[in-house]
Each structure stands twice: as C-alpha cells, then as structure tokens.
Short mmCIF file of C-alpha atoms in Angstrom, two decimals:
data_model
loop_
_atom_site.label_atom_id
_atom_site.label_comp_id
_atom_site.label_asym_id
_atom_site.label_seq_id
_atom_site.Cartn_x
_atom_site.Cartn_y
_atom_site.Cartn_z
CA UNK A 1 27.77 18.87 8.05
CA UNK A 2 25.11 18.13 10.52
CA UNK A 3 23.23 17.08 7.83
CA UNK A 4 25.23 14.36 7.20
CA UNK A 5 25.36 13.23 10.73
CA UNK A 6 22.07 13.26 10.87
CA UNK A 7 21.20 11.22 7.62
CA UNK A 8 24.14 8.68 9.20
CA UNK A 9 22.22 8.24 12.82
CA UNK A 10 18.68 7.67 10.73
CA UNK A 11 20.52 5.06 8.43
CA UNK A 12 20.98 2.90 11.14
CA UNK A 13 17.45 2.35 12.49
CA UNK A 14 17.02 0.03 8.97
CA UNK A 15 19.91 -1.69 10.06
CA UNK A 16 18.57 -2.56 13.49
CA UNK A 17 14.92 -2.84 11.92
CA UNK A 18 16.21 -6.07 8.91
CA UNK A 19 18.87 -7.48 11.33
CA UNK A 20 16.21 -8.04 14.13
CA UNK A 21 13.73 -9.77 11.15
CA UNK A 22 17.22 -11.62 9.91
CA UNK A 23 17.48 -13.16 13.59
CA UNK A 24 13.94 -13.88 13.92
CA UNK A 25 14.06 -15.48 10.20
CA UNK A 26 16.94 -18.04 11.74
CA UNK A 27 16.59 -18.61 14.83
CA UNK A 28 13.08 -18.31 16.10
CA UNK A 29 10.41 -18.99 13.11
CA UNK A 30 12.03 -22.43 12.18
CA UNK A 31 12.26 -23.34 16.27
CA UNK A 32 8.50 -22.39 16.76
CA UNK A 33 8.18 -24.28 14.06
CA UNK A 34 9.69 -27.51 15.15
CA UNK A 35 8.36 -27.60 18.60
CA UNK A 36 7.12 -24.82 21.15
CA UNK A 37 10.36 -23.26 22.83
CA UNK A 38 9.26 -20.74 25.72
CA UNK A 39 12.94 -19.25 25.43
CA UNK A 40 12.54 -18.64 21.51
CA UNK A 41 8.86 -17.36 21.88
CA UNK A 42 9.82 -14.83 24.17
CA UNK A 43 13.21 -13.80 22.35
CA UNK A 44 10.95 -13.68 19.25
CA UNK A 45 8.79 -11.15 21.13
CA UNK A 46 11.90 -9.11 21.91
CA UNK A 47 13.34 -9.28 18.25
CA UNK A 48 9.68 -8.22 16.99
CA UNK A 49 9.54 -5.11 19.43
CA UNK A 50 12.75 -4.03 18.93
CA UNK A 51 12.13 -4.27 14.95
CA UNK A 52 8.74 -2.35 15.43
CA UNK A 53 10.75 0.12 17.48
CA UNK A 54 13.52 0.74 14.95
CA UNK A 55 11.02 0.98 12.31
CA UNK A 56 8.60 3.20 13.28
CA UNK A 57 11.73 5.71 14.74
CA UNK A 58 13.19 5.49 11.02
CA UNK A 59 9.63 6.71 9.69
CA UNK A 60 9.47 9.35 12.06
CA UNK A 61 12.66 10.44 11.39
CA UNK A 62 11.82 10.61 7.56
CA UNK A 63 8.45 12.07 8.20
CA UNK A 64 9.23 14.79 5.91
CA UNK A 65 10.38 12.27 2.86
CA UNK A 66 7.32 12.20 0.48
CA UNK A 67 6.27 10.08 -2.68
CA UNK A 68 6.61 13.29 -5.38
CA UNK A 69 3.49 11.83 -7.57
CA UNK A 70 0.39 13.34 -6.02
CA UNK A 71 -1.89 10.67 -6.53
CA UNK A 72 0.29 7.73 -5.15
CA UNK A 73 1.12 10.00 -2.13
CA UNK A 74 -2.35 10.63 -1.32
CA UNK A 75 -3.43 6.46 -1.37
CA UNK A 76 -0.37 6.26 0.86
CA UNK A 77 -1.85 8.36 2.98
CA UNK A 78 -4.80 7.04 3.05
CA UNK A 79 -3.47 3.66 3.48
CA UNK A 80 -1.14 5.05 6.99
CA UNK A 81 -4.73 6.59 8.03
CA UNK A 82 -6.43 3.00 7.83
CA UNK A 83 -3.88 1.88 9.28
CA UNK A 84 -3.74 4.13 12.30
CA UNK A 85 -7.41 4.16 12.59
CA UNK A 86 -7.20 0.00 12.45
CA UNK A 87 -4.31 -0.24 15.29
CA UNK A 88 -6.48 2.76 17.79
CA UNK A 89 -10.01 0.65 17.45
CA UNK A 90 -8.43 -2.56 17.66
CA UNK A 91 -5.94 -1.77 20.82
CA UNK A 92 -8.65 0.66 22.64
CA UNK A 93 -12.03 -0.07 21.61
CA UNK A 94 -12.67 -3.77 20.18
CA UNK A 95 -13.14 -6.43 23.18
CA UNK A 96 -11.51 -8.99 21.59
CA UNK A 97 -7.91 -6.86 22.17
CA UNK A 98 -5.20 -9.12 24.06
CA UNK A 99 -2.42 -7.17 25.03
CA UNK A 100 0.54 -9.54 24.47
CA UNK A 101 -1.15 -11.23 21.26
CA UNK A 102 -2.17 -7.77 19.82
CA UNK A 103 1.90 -6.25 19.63
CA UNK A 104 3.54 -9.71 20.20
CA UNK A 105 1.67 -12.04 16.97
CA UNK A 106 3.15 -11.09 13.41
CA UNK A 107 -0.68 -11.67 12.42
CA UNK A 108 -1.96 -8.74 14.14
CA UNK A 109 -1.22 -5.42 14.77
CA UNK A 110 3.19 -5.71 13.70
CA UNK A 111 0.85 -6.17 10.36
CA UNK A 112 -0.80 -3.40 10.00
CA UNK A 113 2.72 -1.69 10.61
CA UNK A 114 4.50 -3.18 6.81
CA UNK A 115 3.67 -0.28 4.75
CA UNK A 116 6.02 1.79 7.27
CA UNK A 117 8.81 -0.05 5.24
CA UNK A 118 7.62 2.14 2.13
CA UNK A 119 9.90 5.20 3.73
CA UNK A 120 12.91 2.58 4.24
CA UNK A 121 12.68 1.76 0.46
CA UNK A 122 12.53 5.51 -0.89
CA UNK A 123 16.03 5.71 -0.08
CA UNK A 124 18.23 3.84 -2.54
CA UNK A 125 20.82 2.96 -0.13
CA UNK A 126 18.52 1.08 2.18
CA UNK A 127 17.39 -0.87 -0.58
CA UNK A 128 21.01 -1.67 -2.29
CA UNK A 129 22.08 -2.47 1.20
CA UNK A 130 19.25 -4.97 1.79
CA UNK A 131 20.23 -6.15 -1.19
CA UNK A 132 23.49 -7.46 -0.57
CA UNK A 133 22.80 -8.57 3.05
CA UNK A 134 19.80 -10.63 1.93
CA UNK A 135 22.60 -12.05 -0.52
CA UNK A 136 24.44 -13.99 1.72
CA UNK A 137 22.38 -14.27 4.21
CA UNK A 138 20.66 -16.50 1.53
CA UNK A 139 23.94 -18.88 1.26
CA UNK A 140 23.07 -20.12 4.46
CA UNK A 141 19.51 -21.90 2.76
CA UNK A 142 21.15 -25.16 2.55
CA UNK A 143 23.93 -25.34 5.29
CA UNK A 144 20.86 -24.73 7.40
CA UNK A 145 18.73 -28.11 5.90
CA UNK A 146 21.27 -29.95 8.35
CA UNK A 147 19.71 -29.10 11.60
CA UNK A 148 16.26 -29.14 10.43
CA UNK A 149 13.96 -28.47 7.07
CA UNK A 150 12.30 -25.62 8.89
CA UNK A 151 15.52 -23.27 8.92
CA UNK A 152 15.82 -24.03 4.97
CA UNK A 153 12.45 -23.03 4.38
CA UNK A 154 12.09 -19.77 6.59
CA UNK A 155 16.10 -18.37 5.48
CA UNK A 156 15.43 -19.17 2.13
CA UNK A 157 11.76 -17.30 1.91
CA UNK A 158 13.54 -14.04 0.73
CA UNK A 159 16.46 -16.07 -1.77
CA UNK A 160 13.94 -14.55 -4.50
CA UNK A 161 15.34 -11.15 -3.97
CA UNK A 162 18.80 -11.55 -4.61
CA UNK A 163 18.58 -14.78 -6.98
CA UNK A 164 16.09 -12.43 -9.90
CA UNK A 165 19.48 -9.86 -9.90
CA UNK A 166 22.28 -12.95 -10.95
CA UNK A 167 23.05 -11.33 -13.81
CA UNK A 168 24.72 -8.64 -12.05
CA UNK A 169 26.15 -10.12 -8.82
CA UNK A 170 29.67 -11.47 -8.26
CA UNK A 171 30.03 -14.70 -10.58
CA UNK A 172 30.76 -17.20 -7.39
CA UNK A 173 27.84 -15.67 -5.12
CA UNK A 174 25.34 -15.48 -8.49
CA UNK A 175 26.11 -19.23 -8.65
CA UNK A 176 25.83 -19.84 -5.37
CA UNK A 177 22.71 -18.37 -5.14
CA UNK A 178 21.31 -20.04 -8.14
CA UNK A 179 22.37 -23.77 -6.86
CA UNK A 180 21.01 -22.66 -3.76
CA UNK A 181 17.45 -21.35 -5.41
CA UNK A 182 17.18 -24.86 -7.33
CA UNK A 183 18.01 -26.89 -4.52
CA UNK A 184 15.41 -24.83 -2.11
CA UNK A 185 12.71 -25.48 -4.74
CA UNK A 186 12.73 -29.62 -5.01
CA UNK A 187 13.43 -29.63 -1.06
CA UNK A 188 10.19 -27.26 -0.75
CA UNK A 189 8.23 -29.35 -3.55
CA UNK A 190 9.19 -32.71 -1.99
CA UNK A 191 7.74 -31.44 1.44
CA UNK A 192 4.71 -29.65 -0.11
CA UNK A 193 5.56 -26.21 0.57
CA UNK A 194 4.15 -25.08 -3.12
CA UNK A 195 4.36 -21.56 -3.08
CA UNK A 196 7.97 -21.50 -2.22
CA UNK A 197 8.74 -23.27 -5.43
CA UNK A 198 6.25 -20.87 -7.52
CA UNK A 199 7.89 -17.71 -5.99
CA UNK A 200 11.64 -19.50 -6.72
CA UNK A 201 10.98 -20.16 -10.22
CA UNK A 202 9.72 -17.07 -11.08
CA UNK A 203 12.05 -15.43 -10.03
CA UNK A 204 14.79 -17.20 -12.04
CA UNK A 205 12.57 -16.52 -14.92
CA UNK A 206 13.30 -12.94 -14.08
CA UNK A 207 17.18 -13.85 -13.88
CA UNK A 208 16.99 -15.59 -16.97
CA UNK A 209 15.01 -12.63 -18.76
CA UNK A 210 18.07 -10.65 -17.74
CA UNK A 211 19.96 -12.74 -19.78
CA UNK A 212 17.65 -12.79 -22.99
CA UNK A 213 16.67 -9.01 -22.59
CA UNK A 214 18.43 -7.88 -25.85
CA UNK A 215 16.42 -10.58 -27.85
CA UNK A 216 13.07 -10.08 -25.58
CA UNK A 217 11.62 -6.67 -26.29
CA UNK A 218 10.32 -4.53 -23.01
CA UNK A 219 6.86 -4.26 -24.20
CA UNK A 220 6.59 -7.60 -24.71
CA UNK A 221 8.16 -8.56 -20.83
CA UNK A 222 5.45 -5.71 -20.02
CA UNK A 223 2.43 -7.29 -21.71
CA UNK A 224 3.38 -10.82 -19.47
CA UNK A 225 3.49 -8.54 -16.14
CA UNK A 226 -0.13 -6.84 -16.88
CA UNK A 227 -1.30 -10.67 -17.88
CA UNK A 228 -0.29 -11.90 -14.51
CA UNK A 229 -1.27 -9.36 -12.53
CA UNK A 230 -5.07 -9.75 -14.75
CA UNK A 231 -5.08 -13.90 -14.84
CA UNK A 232 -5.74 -13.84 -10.56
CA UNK A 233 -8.20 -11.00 -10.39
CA UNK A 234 -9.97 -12.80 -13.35
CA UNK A 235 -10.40 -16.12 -11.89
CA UNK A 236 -11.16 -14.49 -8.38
CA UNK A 237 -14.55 -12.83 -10.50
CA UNK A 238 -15.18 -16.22 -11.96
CA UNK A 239 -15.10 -17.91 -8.84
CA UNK A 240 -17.40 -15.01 -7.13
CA UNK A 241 -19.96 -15.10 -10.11
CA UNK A 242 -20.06 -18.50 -10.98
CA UNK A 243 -18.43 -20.61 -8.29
CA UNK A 244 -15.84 -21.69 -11.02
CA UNK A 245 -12.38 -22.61 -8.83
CA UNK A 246 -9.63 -22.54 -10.79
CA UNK A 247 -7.57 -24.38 -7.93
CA UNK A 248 -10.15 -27.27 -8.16
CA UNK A 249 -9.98 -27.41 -11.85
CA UNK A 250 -6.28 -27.38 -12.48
CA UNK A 251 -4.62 -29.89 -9.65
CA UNK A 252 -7.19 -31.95 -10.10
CA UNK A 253 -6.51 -32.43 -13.94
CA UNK A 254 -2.93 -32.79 -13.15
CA UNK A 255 -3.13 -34.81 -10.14
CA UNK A 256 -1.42 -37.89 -11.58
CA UNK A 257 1.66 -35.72 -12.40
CA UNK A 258 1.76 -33.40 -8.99
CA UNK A 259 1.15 -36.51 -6.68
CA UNK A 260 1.05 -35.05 -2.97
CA UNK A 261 0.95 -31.53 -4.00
CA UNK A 262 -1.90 -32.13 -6.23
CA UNK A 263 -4.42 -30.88 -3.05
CA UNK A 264 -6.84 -27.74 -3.18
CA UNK A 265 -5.99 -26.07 -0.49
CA UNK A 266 -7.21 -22.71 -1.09
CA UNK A 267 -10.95 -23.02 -2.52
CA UNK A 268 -12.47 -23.79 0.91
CA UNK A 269 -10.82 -20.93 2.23
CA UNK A 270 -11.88 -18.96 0.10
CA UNK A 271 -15.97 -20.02 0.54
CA UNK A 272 -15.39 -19.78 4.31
CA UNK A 273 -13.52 -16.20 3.91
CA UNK A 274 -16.44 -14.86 2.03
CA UNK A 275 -19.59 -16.71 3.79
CA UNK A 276 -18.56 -15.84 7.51
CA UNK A 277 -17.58 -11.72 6.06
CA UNK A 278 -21.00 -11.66 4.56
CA UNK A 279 -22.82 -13.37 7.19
CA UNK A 280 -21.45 -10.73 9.67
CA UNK A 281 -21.86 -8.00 7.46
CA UNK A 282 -17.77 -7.01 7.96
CA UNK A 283 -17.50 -7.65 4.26
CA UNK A 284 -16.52 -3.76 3.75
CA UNK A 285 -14.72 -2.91 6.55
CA UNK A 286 -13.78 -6.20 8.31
CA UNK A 287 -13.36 -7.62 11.52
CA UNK A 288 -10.31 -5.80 12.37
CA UNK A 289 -6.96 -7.00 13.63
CA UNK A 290 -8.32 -9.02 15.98
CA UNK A 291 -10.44 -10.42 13.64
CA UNK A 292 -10.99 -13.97 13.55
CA UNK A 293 -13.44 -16.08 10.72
CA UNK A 294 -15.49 -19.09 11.24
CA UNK A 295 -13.81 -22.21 9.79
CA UNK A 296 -15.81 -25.53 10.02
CA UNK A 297 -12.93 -27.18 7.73
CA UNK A 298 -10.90 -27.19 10.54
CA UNK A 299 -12.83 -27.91 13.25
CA UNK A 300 -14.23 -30.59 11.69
CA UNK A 301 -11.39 -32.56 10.02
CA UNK A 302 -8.22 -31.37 11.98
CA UNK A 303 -9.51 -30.89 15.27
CA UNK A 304 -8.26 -26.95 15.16
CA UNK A 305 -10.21 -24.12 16.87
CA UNK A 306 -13.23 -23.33 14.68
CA UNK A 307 -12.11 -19.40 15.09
CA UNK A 308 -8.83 -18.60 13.15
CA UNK A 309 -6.70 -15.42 12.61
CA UNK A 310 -5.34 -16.66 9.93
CA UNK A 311 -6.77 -17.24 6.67
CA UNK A 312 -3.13 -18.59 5.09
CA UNK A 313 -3.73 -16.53 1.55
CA UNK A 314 -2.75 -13.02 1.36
CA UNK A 315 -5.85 -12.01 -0.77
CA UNK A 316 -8.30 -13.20 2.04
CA UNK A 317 -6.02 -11.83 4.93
CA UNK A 318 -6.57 -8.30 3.83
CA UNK A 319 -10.56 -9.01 3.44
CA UNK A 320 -10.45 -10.40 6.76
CA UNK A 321 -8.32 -7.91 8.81
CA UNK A 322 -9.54 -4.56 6.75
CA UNK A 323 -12.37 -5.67 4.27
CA UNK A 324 -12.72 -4.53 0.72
CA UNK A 325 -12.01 -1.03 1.92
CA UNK A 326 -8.57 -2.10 2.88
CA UNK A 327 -7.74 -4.31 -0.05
CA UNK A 328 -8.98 -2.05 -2.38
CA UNK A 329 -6.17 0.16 -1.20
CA UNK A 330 -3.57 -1.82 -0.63
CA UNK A 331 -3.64 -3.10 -3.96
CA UNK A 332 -4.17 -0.03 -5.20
CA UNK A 333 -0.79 1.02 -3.85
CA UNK A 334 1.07 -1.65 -5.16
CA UNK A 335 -0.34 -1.19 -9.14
CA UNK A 336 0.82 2.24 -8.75
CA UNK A 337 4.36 0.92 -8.01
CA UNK A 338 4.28 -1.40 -11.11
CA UNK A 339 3.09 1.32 -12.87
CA UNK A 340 5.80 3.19 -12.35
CA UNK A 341 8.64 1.36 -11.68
CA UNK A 342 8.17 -0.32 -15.40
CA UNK A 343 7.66 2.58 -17.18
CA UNK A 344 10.76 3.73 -16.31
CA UNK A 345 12.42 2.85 -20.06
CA UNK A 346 16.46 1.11 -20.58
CA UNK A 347 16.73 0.63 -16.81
CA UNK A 348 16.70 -3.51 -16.28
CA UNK A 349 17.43 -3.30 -12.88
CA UNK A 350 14.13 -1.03 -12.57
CA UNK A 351 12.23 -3.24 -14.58
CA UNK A 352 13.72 -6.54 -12.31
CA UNK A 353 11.86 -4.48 -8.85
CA UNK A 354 8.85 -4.04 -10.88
CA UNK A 355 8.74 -7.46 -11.78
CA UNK A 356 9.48 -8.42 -8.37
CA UNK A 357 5.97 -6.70 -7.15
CA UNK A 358 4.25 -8.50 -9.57
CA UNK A 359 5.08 -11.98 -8.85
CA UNK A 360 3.89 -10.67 -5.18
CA UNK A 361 0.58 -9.42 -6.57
CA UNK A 362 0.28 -13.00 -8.22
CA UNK A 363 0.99 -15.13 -5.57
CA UNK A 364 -1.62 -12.92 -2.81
CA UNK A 365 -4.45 -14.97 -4.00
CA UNK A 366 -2.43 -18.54 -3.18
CA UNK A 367 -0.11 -17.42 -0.13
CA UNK A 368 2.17 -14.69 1.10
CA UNK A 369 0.04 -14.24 4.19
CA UNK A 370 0.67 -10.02 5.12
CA UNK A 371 2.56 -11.45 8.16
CA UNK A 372 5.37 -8.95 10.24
CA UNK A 373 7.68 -10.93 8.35
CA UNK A 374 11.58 -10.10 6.92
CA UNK A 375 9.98 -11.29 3.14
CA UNK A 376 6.55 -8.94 3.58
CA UNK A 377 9.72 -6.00 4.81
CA UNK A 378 11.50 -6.90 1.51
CA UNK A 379 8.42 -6.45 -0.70
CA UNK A 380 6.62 -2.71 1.39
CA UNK A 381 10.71 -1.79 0.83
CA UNK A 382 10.63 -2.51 -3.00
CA UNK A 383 7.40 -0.74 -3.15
CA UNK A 384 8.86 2.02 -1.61
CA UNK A 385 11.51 2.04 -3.93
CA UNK A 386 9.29 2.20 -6.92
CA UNK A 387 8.43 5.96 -5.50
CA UNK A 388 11.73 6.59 -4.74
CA UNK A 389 13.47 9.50 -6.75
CA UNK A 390 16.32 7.99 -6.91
CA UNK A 391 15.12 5.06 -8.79
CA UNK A 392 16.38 6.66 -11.94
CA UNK A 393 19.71 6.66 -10.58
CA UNK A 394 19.80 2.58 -9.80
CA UNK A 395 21.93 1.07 -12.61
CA UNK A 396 23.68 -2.44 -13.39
CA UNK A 397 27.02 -0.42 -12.49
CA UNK A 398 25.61 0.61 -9.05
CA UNK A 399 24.71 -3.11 -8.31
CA UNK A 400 28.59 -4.38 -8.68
CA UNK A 401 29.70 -1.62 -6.66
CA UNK A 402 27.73 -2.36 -3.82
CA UNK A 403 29.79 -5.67 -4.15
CA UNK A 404 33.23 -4.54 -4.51
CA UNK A 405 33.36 -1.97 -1.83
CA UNK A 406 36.83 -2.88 -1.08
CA UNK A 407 37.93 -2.49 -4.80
CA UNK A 408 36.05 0.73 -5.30
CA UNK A 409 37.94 1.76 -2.28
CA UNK A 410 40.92 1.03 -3.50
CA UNK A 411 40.64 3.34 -6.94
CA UNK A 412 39.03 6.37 -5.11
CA UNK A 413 42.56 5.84 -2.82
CA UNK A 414 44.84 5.64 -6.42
CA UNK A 415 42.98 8.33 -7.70
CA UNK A 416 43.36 11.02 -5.02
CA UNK A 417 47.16 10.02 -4.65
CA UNK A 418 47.01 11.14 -8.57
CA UNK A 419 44.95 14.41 -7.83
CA UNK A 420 47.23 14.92 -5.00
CA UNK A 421 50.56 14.81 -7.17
#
C-alpha cells in the first residue's frame, strides 16, 4: 500500500517538470522572442528552476530504476558522470562561470541536465501521459498564429510527437492535428524556419507509414532508418576530408525552386566550429558549458558579438560544450535506443518511438540545438522509453485508452456491477 502512495507522490514531479516547459513553450519563448520583456525573462527563470527542481527530485526518487541491458546502462552512466563532472568544473572551477547565466540560460548548464529525462521515459505512464498532453496542447499551433508567428512556431515545435501516432488517436483530434501539422509547415517555410518543416514532414511520413505498414515490410522501414541515420555522418566525413558541403551543393542547385530558403546556413558554422576547437586544442574535451567559439561571420556581417554560446546545430553544440568525448557518447546513447526500440518485432507503436529518435539523429547536424527545451524533454523521454521494460507492453490498444479514460471508466464500472451480482 505504501508502495503505491509512494509511486503516486513521484508521478507528479513529471507533471510539474512538462507543465513548467508547457508554460515556458507559450508564454515566455515566443515573448523573448518578439521583444525583450523583463517580466517574462524573469518568470522564464522561475518556470526553468522550478522544472530543473521537479526533475532532478523525480530522478532521485527513481535512483534505483535501471536500464536492464548492461552495456546501455553503463554509457548512461558514463554519460550522468560527464555530465556531473561538466556542471562541478564549469560552476566551481572555470572563470568564465556567471551565476545567473550558468542555471538561468537553457544553453548552459539546464543542458547538460536533458538526459535526466531518460528516468521520466522508463516509465510507460509518463510517456503515454506526455503523449496525450502534448496532443492538445498542439491544437493550440494555429489559434496561437493570431497574436504573433512566434507562439505558432515555439507550441508547435513538439506537434511531431503526437501528429507520427494519427493512426491511433481519436478521429477529430488525429485530424486536427494533421491540418494543424500542414498548416505549421507552409507558415514555417514561408518565414524560413526550415527545419520545422523537415521535422513536420517526416513525421507524417511516419503517420502515413502507419497506414501502409501491412504493404511496407519492417525490414524494409528498417533499412530507410539505418540509411538516415548513415547519409549525415557520411557527408559530415566528406566535408572533414575533403571540404565537400553538402549544404552548399544542394540549395544551391535548387535555389531557383527554394527561393528565400535556398541559403547555406550551416557550412560556415561548421568551418568556424571546427577551426576555433582545433585552434584551442578543446577539440576532445571542449570548452565546457560556458564555452563560447570564435565567429568572424557574425561579427563581421551582422554586427553580433564575435564570441557565441551558441552554435545553432545540434551536432556542433555537443563538440562545443563537451568535445568529441561528449558526442561520441551521446550519440552513442541514442543508437543504442534505435537499436532496440526497432528490434522489438509486430509492435508499430515501438517502431513509431524508434523512428521518432531517428529523425532526431538526422536533423542534429542541421538544427535541434541541445537547448533545456520541452521538444529536447520529449526526445531524452523517448530515449528513455526505448530502455524501458515496459516497452513491450505499449500497444495500439493502450494508445486509445489513454484517450477514452472516461469510456474505459465507464466499462470497469458495468463490469464490477456484473461481478458484484
């Protein structure tokens, strides 16, 4: 009995964890974004510490809730080590540390704190839950475009999640969601926010494999997962051994088609990532949280500070913040959870998480900056379900439940009436 009490008080320090990063997500991001608000900065701040808070209480809480395979359990551990060992040097021992920018800026040490949401996913109700709150809070993508582009583009970051399970949602809300995901694309193409649109179409390519799954083999929907998880690591080698940059090459060749969003934005970043880590010899290790690169771009043609904490691509984030040590792991981490969440055969709501990852993997090298984020709590919660032991128990039946509480509530009522007579 007090076992269940227990379980019931931990349960609710997700709760207060995602519905601080929900808040944040619609009311502060987009008004930072729009102009500088001292009021939302500092409710921001309060939102991120009582997130932090809430998450790091659930981990300890679950301290004793382990990945079963060895070898995944032990890079996890290494990872929380580099972690630790990152947040101690950069808090206590590197002179760059700024108190208030150090725990308050989702680029720095809240960061380093994402793979906590690893425990929050190895429990199958967190994850269904987030599931269904991430559903309609998604509805609100458009409503939202009427004060101001910025809320559409922040509350409809995480409409991936929900829109790749359709299939299996209510018919009005999988509609809903699916007008919503096409609508959030063309308003995010038309303002140049590209990787939105990438990570929105791909995931209705997942929704739509759904559909086709009985005339698309799994080893075939496999094959395409290892191929885009190979294509960026492959052009990322290219580029380092022969200069070769794929972004160049390709929106340049279709630069009468894209128009606006035909700009490389990512191969200087890249040169200036890698020529400042290897001029300061932090190209193993990195420069910490604090870390900050050399960026003439900027300074030069924008007017921006010349030293920036944020490199805007995942990929080069990592480098930056923990080196090749760091990424090495990291990644590491999350091939382990593709591994073996799609391994796990006749389970298509497995196989959607897996796929999920891998679209995240993919789109690293363009964007999805490792920020303290509610979309960077959505994926570390996802990869925390792929070592979850109850992933074998996630079916299409235990989606619709989660979405007809109040008619499963109803039977369990009839039937006990029945047991009763």
């Amino acid at each position: 009995m007090n076992s269940n009490i227990d379980s019931v008080k931990i349960q609710k320090w997700p709760r207060w964890c995602i519905g601080s990063l929900l808040l944040y997500a619609l009311l502060v991001s987009p008004s930072l974004i729009i102009r500088y608000n001292a009021i939302a900065k500092n409710f921001g701040a309060l939102l991120l510490a009582l997130s932090m808070f809430s998450l790091i209480m659930y981990f300890y809480k679950n301290r004793h809730l382990q990945i079963c395979s060895k070898f995944p359990r032990t890079i996890y551990t290494i990872l929380l080590t580099y972690v630790s060992c990152s947040i101690f040097y950069g808090a206590f021992i590197d002179n760059g540390y700024v108190p208030l920018t150090f725990w308050g800026n989702i680029d720095y040490a809240p960061a380093f704190l994402l793979p906590l949401f690893v425990k929050i996913g190895m429990r199958k109700e967190n994850v269904l839950w987030l599931l269904k709150v991430l559903a309609y809070f998604s509805l609100l993508t458009l409503p939202m475009f009427l004060v101001d582009f910025s809320y559409t583009l922040y509350i409809g970051w995480t409409l991936f999640f929900p829109l790749a399970f359709a299939k299996f949602l209510p018919k009005k809300l999988a509609i809903a969601l699916i007008v919503s995901g096409i609508c959030y694309a063309s308003l995010c193409w038309f303002d140049g926010a590209r990787t939105p649109v990438i990570r929105t179409i791909i995931s209705m390519l997942i929704a739509v494999y759904t559909y086709l799954k009985p005339i698309i083999s799994r080893r075939l929907a496999n094959w395409a997962a290892i191929a885009t998880i190979v294509i960026p690591f492959y052009y990322f080698f290219l580029y380092v051994t022969t200069g070769f940059s794929v972004f160049d090459s390709e929106l340049s060749s279709r630069s009468s088609s894209l128009g606006d969003n035909s700009a490389d934005t990512r191969t200087f970043l890249y040169e200036e990532i890698l020529d400042d880590l290897q001029d300061t010899k932090t190209i193993w290790f990195g420069k910490g949280i604090n870390g900050k690169y050399s960026s003439p771009f900027f300074s030069h043609n924008s007017g921006d500070n010349e030293e920036r904490q944020n490199p805007e691509v995942g990929f080069l984030s990592y480098l930056l913040k923990g080196g090749i040590v760091y990424t090495v792991i990291v990644f590491l981490l999350l091939l382990l959870a593709v591994i073996r969440i799609l391994s796990v055969k006749d389970n298509i709501i497995a196989q959607i998480f897996g796929l999920l990852i891998v679209q995240h993997i993919f789109l690293l090298f363009i964007e999805n900056i490792p920020q303290y984020t509610l979309y960077n709590a959505v994926i570390w919660s996802i990869v925390g379900f792929a070592f979850s032991p109850n992933l074998y128990d996630v079916n299409e039946n235990t989606i619709g439940k989660i979405f007809n509480v109040r008619r499963s509530f109803v039977l369990s009522k009839q039937q006990k009436t029945v047991i009763n007579k």
